[in-house]
Coordinates of C-alpha atoms in Angstrom, one line a residue:
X3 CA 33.3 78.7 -1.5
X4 CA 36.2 77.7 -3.3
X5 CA 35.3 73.9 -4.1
X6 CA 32.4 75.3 -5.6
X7 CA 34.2 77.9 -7.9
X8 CA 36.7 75.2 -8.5
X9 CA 33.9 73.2 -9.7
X10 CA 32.7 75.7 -11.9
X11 CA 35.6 76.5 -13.3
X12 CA 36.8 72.9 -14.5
X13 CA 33.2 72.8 -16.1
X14 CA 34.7 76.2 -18.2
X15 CA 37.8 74.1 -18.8
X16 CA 36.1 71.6 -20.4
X17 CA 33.9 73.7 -22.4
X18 CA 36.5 75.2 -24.0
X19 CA 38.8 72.4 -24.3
X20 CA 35.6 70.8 -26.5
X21 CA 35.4 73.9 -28.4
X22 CA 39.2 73.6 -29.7
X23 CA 38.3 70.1 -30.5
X24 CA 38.1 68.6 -34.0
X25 CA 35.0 67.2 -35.0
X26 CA 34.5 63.4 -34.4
X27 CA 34.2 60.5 -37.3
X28 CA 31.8 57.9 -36.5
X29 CA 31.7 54.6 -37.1
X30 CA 28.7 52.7 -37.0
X31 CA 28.9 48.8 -36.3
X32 CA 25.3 47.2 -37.6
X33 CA 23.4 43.9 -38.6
X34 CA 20.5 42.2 -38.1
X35 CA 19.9 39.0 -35.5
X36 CA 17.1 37.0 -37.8
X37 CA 15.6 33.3 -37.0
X38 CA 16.0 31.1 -39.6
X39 CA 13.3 31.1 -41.8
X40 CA 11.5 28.0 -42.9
X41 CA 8.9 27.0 -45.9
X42 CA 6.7 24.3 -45.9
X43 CA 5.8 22.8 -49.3
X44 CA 3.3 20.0 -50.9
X45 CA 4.3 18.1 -54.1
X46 CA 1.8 17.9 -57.0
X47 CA 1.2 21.6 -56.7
X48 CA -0.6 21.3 -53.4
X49 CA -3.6 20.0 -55.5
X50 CA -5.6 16.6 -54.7
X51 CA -8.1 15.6 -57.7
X52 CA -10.1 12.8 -57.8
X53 CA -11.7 13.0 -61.1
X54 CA -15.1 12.3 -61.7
X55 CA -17.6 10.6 -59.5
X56 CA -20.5 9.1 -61.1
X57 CA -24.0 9.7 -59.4
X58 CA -24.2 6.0 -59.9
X59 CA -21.7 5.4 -57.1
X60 CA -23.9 6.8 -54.7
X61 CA -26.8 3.5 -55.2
X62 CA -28.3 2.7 -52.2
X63 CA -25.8 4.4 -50.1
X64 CA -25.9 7.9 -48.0
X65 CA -22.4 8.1 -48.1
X66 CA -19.2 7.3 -50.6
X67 CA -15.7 7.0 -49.2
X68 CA -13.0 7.5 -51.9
X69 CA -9.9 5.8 -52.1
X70 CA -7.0 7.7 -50.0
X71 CA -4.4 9.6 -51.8
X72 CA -0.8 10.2 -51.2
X73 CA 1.4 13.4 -51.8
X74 CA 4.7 14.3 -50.5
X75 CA 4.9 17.6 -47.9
X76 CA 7.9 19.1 -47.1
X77 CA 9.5 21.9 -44.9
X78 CA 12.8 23.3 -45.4
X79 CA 14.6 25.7 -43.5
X80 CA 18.3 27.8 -44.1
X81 CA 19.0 26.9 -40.4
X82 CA 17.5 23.8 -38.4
X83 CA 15.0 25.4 -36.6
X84 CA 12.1 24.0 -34.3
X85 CA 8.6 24.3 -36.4
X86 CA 5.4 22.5 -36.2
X87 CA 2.3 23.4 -38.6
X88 CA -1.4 23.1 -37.5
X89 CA -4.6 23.3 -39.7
X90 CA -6.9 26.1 -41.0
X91 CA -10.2 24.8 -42.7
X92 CA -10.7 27.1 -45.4
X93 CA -14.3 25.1 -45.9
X94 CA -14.8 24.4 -41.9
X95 CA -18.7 25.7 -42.7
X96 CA -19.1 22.4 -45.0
X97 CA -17.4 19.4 -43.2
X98 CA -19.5 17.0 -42.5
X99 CA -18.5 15.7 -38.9
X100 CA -20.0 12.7 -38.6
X101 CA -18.2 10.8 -41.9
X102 CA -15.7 9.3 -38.9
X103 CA -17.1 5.7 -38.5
X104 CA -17.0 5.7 -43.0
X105 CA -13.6 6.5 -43.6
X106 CA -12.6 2.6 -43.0
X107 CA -9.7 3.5 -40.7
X108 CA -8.2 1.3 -37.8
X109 CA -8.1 5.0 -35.8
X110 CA -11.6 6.8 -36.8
X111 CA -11.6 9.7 -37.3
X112 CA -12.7 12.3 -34.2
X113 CA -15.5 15.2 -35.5
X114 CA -12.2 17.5 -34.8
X115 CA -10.4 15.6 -37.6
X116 CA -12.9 16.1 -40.0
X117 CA -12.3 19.0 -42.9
X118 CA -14.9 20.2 -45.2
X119 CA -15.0 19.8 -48.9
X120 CA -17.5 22.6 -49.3
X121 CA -20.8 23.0 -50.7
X122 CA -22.8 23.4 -54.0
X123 CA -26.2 22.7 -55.9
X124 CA -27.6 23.8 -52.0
X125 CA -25.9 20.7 -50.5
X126 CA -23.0 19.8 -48.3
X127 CA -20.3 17.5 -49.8
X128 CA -18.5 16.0 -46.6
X129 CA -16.0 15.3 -45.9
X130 CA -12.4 14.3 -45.6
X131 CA -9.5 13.7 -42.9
X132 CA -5.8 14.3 -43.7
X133 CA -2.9 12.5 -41.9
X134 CA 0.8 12.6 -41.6
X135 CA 1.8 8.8 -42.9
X136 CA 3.4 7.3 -39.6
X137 CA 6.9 6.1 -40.5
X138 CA 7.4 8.4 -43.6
X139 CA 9.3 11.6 -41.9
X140 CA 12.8 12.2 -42.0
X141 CA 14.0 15.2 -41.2
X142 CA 18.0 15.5 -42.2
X143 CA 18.8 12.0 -43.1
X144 CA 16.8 10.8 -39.7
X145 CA 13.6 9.2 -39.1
X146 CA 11.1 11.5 -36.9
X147 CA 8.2 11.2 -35.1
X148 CA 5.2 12.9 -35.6
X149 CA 4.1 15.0 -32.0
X150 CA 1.8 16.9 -31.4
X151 CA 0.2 20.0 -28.6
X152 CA -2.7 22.0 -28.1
X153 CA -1.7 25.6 -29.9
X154 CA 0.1 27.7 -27.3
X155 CA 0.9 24.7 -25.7
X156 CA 3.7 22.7 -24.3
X157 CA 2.7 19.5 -23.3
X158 CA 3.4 16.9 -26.2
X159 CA 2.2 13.5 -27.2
X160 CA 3.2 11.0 -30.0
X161 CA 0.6 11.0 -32.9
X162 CA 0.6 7.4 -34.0
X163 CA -2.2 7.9 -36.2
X164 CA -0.2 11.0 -37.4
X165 CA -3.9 12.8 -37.6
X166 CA -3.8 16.4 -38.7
X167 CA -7.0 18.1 -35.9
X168 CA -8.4 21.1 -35.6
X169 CA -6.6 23.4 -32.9
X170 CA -3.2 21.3 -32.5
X171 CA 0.1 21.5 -33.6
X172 CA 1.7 19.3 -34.9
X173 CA 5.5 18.9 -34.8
X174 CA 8.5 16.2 -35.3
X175 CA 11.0 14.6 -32.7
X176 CA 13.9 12.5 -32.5
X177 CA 12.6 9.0 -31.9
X178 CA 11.4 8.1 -28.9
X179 CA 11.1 11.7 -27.9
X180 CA 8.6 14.0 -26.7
X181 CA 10.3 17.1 -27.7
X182 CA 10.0 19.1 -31.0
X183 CA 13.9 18.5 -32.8
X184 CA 15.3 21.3 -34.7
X185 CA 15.0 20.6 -38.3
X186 CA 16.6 22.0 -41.4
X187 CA 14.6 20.0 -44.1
X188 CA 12.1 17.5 -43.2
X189 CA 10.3 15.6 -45.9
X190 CA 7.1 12.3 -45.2
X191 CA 3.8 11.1 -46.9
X192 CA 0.7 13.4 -46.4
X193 CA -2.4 11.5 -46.5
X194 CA -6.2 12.6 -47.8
X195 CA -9.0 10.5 -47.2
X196 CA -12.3 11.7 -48.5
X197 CA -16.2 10.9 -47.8
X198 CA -18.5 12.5 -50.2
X199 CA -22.0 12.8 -49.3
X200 CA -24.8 11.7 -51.3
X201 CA -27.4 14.4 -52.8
X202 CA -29.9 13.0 -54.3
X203 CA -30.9 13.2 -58.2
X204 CA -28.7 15.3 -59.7
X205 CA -28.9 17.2 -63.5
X206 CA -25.9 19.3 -63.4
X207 CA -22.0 19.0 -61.9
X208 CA -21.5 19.5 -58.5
X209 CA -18.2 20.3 -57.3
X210 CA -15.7 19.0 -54.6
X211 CA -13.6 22.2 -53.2
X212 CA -11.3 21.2 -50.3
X213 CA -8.9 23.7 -49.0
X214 CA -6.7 23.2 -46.2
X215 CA -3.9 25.5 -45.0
X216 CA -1.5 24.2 -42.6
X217 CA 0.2 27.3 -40.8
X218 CA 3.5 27.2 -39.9
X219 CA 4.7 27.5 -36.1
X220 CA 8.1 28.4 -34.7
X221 CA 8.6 26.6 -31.6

């Protein structure tokens, strides 16, 4: 009986000793833990033209490869963080997959490599492939090379051919290395290598429309 009155009256005690007491200041210690953020970037406003290509080109021939074309792509980040980018074909419904053995590369192209350059006057254009230029990446001062994974995956190989495919990532390591370095600004040669298909007689302009997005990936 008494260690339970005891225990009710310390309980009063306290009550009322927190009843006599002035009310508390609060200070309240805040931020915000945020990854470094990274943007990639293409030179020549992310815009490949090849001008005009006379039906004449097309004589005797069901195909026309054009001649490659280089731009600069870039990725900079406030902290060196580990990225990769893979591919999203905004004309995937128009590539023509079989333009591989045409594109007069050492490596042909696989149908996965293959990006569409969408459609027009009821036809399919082609083609094209695009390529990270092998022994054009730095990445802060260094030279990288070009990796690459399934997406979601973790088991990396070296992309000699630097090919840019459907459903992988592609990422940058030390050299020699397998694993994906952190970077704070990385800068190489992006390659575009088109086949245009032939359509036949043609009385008005018919339009090449490529559009590739590389997404961005923090590893």
């Amino acid at each position: 009986m008494r260690r339970a009155r005891r225990t009710v009256l310390f309980g009063m005690a306290l009550a009322s000793a927190n009843a006599l007491a002035a009310s508390p200041a609060e200070l309240r210690v805040t931020g915000v833990i945020r990854p470094g953020a990274c943007v990639p970037s293409f030179a020549a406003d992310a815009e490949v033209n090849f001008g005009v290509i006379p039906s004449s080109a097309f004589k005797n021939k069901k195909r026309l490869a054009l001649p490659a074309k280089q731009f600069r792509f870039s990725i900079a980040c406030d902290v060196r963080t580990r990225v990769g980018v893979s591919p999203y074909d905004n004309q995937r419904h128009s590539a023509d997959r079989n333009i591989g053995a045409d594109l007069g590369e050492a490596e042909p192209a696989a149908p996965e490599d293959v990006f569409g350059l969408g459609s027009d006057l009821g036809h399919d254009l082609g083609g094209y492939e695009a390529r990270f230029v092998p022994g054009t990446f730095t990445a802060d001062g260094h030279d990288v090379d070009t990796i690459s994974a399934a997406a979601n995956g973790t088991s990396w190989i070296r992309r000699r051919g630097g090919q840019i495919r459907h459903g992988v990532v592609n990422a940058w390591a030390e050299r020699g290395a397998l694993t994906p370095a952190p970077i704070g600004n990385l800068s190489g040669m992006l390659r575009i290598r088109p086949v245009v298909n032939a359509i036949g007689e043609v009385k008005q302009d018919a339009n090449l429309d490529g559009s590739l997005t590389l997404e961005l990936h923090y590893l």
